[in-house]
PDB file of C-alpha atoms in Angstrom:
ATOM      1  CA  UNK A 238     -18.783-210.149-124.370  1.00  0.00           C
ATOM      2  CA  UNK A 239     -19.594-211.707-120.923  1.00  0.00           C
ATOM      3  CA  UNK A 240     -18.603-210.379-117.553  1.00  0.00           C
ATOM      4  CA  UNK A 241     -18.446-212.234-114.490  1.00  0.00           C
ATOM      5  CA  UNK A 242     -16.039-212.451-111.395  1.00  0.00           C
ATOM      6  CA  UNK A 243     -13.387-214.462-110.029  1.00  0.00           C
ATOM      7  CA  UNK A 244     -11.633-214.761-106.775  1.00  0.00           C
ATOM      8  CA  UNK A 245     -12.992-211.853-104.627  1.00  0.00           C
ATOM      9  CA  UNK A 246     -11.859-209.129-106.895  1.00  0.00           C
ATOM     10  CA  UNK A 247     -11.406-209.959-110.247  1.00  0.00           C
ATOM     11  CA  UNK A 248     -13.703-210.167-113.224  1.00  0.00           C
ATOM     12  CA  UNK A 249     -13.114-211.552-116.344  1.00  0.00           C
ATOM     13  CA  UNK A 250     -13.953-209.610-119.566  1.00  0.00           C
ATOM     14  CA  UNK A 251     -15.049-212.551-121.829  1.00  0.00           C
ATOM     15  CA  UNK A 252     -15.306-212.824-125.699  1.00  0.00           C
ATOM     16  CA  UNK A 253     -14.256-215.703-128.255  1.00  0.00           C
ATOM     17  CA  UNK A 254     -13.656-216.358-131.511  1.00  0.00           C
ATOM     18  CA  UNK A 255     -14.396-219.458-133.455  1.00  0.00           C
ATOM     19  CA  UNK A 256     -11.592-221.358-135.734  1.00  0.00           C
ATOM     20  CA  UNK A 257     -13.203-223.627-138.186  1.00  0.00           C
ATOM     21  CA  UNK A 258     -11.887-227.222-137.307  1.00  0.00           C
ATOM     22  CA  UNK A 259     -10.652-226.360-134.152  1.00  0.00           C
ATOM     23  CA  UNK A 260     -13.237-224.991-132.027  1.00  0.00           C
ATOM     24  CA  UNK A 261     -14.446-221.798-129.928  1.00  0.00           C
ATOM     25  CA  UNK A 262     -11.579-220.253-128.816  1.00  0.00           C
ATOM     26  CA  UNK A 263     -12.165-217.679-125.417  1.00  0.00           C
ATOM     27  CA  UNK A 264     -10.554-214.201-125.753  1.00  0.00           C
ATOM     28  CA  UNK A 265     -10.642-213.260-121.670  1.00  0.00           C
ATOM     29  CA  UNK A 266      -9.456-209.625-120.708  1.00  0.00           C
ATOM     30  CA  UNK A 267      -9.169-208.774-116.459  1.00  0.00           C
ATOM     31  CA  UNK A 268     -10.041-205.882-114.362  1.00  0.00           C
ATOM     32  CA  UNK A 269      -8.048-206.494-110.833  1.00  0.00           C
ATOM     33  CA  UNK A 270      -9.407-204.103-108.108  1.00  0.00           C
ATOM     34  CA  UNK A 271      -6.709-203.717-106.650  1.00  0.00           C
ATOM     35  CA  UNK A 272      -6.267-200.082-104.564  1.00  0.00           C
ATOM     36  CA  UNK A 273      -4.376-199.179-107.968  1.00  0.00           C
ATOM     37  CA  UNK A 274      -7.054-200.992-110.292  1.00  0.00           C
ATOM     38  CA  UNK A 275      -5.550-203.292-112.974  1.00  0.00           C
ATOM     39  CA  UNK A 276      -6.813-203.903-116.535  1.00  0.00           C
ATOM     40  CA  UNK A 277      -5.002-207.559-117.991  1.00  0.00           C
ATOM     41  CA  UNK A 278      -5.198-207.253-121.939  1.00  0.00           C
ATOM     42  CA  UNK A 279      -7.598-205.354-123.749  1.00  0.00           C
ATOM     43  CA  UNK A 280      -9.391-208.077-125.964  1.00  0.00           C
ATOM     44  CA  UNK A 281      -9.805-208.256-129.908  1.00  0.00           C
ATOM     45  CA  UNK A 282      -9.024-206.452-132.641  1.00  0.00           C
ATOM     46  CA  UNK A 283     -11.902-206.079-134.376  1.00  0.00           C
ATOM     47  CA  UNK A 284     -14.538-203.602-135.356  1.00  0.00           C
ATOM     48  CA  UNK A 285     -17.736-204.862-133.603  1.00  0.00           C
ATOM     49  CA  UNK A 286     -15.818-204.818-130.448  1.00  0.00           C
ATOM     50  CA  UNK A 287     -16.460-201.935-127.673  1.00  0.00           C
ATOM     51  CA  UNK A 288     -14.114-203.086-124.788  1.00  0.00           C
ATOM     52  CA  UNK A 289     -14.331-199.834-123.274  1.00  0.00           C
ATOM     53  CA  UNK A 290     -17.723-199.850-122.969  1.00  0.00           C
ATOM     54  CA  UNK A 291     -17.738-203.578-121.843  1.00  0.00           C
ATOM     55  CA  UNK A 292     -15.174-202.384-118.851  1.00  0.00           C
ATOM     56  CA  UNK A 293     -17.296-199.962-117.834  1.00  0.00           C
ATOM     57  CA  UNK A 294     -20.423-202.247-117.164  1.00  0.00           C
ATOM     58  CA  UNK A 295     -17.263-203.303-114.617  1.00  0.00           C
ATOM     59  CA  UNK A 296     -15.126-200.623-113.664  1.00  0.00           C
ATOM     60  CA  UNK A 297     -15.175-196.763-114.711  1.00  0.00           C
ATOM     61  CA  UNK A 298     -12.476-196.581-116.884  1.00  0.00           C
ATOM     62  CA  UNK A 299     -11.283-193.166-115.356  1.00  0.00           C
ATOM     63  CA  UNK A 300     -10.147-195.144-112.152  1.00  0.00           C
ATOM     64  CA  UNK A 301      -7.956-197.710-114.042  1.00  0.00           C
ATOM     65  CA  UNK A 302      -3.959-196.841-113.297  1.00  0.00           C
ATOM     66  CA  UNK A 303      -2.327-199.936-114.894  1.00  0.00           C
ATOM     67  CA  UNK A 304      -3.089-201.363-118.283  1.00  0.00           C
ATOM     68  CA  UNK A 305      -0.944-204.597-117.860  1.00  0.00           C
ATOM     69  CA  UNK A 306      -0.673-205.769-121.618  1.00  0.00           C
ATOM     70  CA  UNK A 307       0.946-209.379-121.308  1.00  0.00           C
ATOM     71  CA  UNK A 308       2.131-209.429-125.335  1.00  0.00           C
ATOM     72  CA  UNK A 309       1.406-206.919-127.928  1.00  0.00           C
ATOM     73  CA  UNK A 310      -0.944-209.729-130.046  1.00  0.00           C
ATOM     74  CA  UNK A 311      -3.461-208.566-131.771  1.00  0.00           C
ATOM     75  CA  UNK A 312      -6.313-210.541-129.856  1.00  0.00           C
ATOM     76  CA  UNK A 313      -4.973-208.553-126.740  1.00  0.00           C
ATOM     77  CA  UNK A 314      -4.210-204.862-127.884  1.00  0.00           C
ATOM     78  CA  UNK A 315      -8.037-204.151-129.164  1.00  0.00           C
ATOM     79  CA  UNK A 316      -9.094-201.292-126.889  1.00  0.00           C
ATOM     80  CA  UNK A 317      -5.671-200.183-125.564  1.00  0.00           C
ATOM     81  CA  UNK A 318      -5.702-196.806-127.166  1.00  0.00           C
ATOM     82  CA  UNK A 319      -9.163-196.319-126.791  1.00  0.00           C
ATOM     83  CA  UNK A 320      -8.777-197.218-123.184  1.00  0.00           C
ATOM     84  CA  UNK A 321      -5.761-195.049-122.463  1.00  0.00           C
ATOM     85  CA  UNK A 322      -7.946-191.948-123.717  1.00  0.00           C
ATOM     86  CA  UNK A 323     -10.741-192.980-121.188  1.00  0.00           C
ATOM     87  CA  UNK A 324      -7.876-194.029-118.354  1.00  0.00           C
ATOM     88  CA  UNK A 325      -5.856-190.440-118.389  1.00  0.00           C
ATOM     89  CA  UNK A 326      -4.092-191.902-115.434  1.00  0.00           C
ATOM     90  CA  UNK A 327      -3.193-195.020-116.705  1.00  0.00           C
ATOM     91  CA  UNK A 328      -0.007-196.422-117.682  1.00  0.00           C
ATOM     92  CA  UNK A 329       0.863-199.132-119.951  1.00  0.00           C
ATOM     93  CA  UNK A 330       3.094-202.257-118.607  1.00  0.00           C
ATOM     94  CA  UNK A 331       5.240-203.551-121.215  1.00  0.00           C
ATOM     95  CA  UNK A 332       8.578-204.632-122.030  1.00  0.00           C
ATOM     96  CA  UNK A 333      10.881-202.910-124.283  1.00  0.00           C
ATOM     97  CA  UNK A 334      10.416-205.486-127.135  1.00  0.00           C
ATOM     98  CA  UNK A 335       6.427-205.383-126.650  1.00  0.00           C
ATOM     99  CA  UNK A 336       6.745-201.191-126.769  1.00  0.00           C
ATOM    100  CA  UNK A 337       9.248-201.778-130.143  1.00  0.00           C
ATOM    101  CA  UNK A 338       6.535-204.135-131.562  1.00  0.00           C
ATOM    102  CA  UNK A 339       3.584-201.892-130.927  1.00  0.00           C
ATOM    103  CA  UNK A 340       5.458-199.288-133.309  1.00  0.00           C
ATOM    104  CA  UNK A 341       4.675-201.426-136.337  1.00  0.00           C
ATOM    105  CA  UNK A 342       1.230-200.581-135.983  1.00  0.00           C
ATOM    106  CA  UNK A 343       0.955-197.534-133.817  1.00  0.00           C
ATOM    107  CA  UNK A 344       3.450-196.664-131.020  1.00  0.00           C
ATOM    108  CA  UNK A 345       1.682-196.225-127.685  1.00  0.00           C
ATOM    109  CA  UNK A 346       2.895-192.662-125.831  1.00  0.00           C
ATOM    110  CA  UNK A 347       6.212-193.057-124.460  1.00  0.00           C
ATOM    111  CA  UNK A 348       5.143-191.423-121.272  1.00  0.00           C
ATOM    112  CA  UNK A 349       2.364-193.774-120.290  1.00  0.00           C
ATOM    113  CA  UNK A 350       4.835-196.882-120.943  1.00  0.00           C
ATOM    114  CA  UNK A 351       6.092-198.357-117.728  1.00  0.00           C
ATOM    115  CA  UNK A 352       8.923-201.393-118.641  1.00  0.00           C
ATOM    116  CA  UNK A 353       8.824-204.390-116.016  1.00  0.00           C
ATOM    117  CA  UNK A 354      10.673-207.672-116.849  1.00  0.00           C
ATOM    118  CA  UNK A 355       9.964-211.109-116.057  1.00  0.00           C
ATOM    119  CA  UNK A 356      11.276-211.356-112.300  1.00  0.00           C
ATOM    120  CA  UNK A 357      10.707-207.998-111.244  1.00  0.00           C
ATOM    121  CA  UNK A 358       7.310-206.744-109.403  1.00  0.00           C
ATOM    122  CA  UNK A 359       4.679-204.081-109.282  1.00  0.00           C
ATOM    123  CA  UNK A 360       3.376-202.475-106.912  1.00  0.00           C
ATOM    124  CA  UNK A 361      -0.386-201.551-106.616  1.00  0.00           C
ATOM    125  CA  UNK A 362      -0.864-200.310-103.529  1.00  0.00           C
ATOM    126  CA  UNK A 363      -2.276-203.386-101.858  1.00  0.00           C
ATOM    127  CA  UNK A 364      -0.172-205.896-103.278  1.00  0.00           C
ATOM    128  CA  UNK A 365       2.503-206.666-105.256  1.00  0.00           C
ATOM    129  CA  UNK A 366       2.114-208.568-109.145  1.00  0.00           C
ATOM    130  CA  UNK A 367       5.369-210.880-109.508  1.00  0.00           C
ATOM    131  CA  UNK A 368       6.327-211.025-113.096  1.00  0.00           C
ATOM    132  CA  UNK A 369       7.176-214.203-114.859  1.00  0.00           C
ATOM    133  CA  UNK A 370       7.729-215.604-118.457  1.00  0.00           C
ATOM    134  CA  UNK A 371       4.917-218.221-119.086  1.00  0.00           C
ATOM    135  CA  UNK A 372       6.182-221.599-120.375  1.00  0.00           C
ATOM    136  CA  UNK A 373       4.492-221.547-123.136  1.00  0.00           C
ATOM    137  CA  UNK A 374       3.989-218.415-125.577  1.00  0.00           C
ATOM    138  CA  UNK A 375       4.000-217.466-128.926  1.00  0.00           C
ATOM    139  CA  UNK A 376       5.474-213.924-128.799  1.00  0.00           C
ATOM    140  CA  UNK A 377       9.020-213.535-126.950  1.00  0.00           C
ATOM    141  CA  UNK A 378       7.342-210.310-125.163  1.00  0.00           C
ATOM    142  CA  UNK A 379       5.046-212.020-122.988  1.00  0.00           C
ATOM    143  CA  UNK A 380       5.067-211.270-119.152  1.00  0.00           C
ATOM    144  CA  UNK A 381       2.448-212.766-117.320  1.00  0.00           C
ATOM    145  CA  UNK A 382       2.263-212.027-113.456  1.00  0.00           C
ATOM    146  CA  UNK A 383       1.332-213.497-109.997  1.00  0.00           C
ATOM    147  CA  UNK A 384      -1.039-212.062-107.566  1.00  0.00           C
ATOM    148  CA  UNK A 385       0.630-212.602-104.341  1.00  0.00           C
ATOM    149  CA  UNK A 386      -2.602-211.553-102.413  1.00  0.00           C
ATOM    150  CA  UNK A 387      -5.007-213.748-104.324  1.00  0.00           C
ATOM    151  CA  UNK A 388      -2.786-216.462-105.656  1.00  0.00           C
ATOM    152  CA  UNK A 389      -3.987-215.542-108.827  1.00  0.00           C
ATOM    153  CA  UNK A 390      -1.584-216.568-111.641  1.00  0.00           C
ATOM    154  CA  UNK A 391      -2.425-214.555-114.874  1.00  0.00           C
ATOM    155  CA  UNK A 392      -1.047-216.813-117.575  1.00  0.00           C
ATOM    156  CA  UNK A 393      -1.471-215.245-120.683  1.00  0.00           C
ATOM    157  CA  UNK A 394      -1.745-217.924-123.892  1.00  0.00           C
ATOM    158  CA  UNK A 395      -0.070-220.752-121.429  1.00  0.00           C
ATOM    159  CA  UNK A 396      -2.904-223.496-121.033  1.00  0.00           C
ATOM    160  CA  UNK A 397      -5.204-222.282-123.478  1.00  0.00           C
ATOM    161  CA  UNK A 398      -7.935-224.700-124.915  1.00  0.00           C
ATOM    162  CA  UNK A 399     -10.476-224.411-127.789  1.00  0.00           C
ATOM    163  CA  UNK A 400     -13.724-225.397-126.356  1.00  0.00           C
ATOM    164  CA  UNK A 401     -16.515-227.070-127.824  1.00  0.00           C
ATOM    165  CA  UNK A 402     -18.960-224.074-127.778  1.00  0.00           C
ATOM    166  CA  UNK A 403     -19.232-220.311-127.628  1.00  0.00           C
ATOM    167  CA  UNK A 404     -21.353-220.153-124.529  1.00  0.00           C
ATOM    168  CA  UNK A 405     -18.856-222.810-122.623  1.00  0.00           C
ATOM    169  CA  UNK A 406     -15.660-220.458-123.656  1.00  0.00           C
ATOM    170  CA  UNK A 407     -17.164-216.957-122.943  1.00  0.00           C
ATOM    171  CA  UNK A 408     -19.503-218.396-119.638  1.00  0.00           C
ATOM    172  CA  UNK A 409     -18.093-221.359-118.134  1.00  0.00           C
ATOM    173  CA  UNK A 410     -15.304-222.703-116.218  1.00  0.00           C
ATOM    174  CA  UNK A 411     -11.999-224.817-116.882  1.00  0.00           C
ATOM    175  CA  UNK A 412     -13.421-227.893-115.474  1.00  0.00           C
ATOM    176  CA  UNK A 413     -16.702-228.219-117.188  1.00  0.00           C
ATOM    177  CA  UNK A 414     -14.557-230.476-119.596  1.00  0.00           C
ATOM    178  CA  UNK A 415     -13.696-233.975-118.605  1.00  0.00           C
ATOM    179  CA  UNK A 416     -10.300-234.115-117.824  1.00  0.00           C
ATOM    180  CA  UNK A 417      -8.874-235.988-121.228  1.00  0.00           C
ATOM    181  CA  UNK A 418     -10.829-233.413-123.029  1.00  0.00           C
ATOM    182  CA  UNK A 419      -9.332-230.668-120.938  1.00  0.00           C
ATOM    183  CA  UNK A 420      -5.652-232.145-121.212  1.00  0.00           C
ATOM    184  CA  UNK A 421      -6.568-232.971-125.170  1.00  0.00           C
ATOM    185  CA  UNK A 422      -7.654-229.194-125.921  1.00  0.00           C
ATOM    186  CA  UNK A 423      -4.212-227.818-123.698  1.00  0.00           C
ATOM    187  CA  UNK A 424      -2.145-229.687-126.156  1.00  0.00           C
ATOM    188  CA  UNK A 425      -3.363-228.806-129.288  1.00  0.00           C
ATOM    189  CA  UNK A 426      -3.309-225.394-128.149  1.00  0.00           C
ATOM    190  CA  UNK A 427       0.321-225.509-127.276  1.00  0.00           C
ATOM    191  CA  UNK A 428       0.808-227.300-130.630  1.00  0.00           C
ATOM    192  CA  UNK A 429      -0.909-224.435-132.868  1.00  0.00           C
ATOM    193  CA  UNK A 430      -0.076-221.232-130.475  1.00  0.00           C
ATOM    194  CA  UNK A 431       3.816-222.912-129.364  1.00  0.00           C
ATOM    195  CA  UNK A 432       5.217-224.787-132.439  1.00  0.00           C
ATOM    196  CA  UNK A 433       8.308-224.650-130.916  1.00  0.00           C
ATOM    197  CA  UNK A 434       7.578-226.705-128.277  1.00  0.00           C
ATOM    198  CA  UNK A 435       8.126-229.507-131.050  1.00  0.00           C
ATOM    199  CA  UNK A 436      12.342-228.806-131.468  1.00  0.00           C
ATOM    200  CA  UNK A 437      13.724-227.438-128.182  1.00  0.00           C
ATOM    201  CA  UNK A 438      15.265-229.009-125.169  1.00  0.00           C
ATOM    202  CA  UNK A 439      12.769-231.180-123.422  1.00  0.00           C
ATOM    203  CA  UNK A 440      14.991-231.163-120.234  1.00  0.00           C
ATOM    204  CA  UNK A 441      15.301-227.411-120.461  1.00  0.00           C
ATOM    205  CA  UNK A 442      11.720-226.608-121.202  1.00  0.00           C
ATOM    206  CA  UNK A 443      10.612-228.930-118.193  1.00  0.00           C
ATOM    207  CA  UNK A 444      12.577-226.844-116.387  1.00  0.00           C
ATOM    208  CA  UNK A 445      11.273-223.531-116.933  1.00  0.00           C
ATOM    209  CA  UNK A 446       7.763-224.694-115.433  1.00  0.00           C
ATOM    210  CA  UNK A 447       9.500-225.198-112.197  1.00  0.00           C
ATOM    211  CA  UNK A 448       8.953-221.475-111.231  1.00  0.00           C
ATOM    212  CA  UNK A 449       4.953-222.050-111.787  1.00  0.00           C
ATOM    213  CA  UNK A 450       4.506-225.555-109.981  1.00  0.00           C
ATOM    214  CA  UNK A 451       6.666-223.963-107.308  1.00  0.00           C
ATOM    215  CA  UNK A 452       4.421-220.769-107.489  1.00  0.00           C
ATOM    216  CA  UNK A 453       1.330-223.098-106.699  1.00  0.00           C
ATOM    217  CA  UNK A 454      -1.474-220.400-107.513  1.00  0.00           C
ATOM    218  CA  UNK A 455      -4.894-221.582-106.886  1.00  0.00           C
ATOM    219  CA  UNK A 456      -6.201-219.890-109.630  1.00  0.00           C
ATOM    220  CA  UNK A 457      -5.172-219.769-112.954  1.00  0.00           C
ATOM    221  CA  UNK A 458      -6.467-217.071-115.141  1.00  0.00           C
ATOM    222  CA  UNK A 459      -5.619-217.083-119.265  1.00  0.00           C
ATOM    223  CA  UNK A 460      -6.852-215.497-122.240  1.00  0.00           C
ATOM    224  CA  UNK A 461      -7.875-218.861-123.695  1.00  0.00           C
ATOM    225  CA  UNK A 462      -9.002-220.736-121.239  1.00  0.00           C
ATOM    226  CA  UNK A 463     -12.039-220.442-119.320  1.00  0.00           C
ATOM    227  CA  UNK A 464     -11.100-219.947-115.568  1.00  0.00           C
ATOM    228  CA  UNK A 465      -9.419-222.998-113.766  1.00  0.00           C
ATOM    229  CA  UNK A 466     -10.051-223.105-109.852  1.00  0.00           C
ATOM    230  CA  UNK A 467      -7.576-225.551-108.094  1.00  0.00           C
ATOM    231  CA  UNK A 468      -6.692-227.622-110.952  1.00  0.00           C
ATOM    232  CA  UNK A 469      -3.286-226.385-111.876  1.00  0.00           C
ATOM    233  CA  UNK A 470      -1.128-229.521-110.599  1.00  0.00           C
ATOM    234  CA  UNK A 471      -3.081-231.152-113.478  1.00  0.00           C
ATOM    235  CA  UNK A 472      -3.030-228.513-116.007  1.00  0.00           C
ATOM    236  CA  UNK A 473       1.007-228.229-115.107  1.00  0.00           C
ATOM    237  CA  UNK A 474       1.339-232.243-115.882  1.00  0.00           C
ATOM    238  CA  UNK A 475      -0.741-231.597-119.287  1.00  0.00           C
ATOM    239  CA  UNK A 476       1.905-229.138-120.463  1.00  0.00           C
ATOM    240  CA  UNK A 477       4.760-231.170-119.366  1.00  0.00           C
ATOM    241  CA  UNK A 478       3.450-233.108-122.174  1.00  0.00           C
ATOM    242  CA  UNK A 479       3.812-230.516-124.757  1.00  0.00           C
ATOM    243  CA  UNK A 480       7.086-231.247-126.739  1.00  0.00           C
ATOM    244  CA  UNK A 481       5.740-234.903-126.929  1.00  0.00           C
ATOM    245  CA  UNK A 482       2.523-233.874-128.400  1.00  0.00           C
ATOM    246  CA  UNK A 483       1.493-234.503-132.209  1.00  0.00           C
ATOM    247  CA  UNK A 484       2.538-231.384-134.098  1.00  0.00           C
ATOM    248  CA  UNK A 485      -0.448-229.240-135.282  1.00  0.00           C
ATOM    249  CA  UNK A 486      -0.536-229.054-139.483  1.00  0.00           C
ATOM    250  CA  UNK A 487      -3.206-226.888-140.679  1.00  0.00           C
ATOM    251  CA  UNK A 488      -5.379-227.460-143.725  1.00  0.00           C
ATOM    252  CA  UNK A 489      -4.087-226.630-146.841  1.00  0.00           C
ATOM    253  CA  UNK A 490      -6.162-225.250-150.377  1.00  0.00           C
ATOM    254  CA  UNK A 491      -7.891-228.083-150.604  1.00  0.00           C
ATOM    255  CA  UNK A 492      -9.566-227.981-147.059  1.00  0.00           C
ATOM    256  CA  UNK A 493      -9.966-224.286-148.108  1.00  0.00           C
ATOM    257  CA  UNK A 494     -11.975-224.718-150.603  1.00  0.00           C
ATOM    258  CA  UNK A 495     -13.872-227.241-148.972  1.00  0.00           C
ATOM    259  CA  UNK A 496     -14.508-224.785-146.300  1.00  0.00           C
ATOM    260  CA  UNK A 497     -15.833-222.725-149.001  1.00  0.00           C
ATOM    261  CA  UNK A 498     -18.229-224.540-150.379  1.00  0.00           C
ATOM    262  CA  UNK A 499     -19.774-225.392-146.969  1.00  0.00           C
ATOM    263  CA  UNK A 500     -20.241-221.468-146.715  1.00  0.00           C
ATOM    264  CA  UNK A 501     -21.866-221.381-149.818  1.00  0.00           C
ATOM    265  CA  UNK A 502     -23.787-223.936-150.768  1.00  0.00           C
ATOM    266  CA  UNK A 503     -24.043-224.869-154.505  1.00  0.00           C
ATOM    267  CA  UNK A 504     -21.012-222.628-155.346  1.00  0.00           C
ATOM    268  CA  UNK A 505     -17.907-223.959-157.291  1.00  0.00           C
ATOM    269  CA  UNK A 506     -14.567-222.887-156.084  1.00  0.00           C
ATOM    270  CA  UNK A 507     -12.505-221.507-159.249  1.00  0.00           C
ATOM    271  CA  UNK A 508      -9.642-223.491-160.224  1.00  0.00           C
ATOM    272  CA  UNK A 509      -6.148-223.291-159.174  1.00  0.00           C
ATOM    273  CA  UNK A 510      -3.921-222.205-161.760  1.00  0.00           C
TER     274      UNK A 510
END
């Protein structure tokens, strides 16, 4: 994982994971100092993963009083217990569907939960986080939030983007791609991570990114995109584009075994049957 700041007091936690065929997708965590410090997301699920230790290269954990988790997905709940043993202060925001989701795997402490809905605000002691339903998601418990101090907008999966390397999706910045690759990457992530994009309203989807162009941060900060610095009237126009967008259809056995045989060369995949 790579750390590096933001803004003047926010650093991203980077990691990635790379998706045969589609590219190096970033995995970004947050730590907002904030008098109340925040931790955004707690990064993968998986075992080679210390995010606890990576936040404290950042922040000691012991400090942290807000774990804001922005949708109970896997690739976003990796250190959260862990972390809530090192943050005995801490307490978890959720919703009430993200809590009732968490219970499939392992509920988190009922006493460290702290419910906020889309619309309503926290405060952190030197500012107050504005809570807002993304456009785009892929898991109806998602709450991402706006910095009013920093004009931050934390997105969650809205304007993700594969990138083309690790280094470029763990290190670099929104705007190291050329703009068509930029918008081209957006909408194949809203394709694969938003099918349903494809069948709603147009008309009514357009109009629930009002509330972001209209919120006008100046930097946008989601876990699958690199950071984007002053480029969100374009990245607002790219998902405007989303329902229009070629639908994303995944490879099927064949491509699998393909896959296969690139991973081991001179093997034979067995026969369906």
């Amino acid at each position: 994982m790579d750390t590096h700041k933001v803004g003047s007091d926010t650093t991203v936690l980077a990691d990635s994971l790379e998706i045969p065929g589609i590219g190096h997708i970033p995995v970004n965590a947050y730590v907002l100092k904030a008098r109340e410090p925040v931790v955004v997301d707690t990064g993968l699920s998986v075992s080679d993963r210390d995010f606890v230790d990576t936040l404290g290269s950042v922040i000691d954990p012991a400090d942290v009083r807000w774990i804001w988790l922005t949708h109970p997905d896997r690739d976003h709940t990796g250190g959260i217990f862990d972390l809530l043993v090192a943050a005995p202060r801490a307490r978890v925001v959720t919703t009430f569907l993200g809590a009732g989701i968490m219970t499939t795997e392992r509920p988190l402490p009922m006493d460290r939960v702290y419910f906020l809905n889309p619309g309503q605000s926290l405060d952190v002691g030197d500012r107050r986080l504005r809570a807002f339903r993304p456009p785009l998601f892929d898991n109806p418990a998602t709450v991402g939030f706006y910095d009013e101090k920093t004009r931050i907008c934390f997105s969650s999966d809205c304007f993700g983007g594969p990138m083309p390397t690790a280094e470029l999706a763990e290190s670099g910045h929104a705007n190291d791609l050329k703009p068509e690759e930029l918008r081209a990457a957006q909408l194949l992530w809203a394709a694969v991570d938003s099918p349903w994009v494809h069948v709603v309203d147009p008309v009514k989807y357009r109009a629930s990114i009002e509330p972001l162009r209209e919120m006008s941060p100046e930097i946008v900060l989601c876990t699958h995109l690199p950071p984007a610095v002053r480029m969100t009237t374009g990245m607002i126009e790219t998902i405007t584009m989303a329902p229009d967008a070629d639908p994303f259809v995944g490879p099927d056995q064949a491509a699998l075994e393909e896959m296969l045989k690139a991973f081991e060369p001179g093997s034979t995949p067995a026969a369906a049957t």
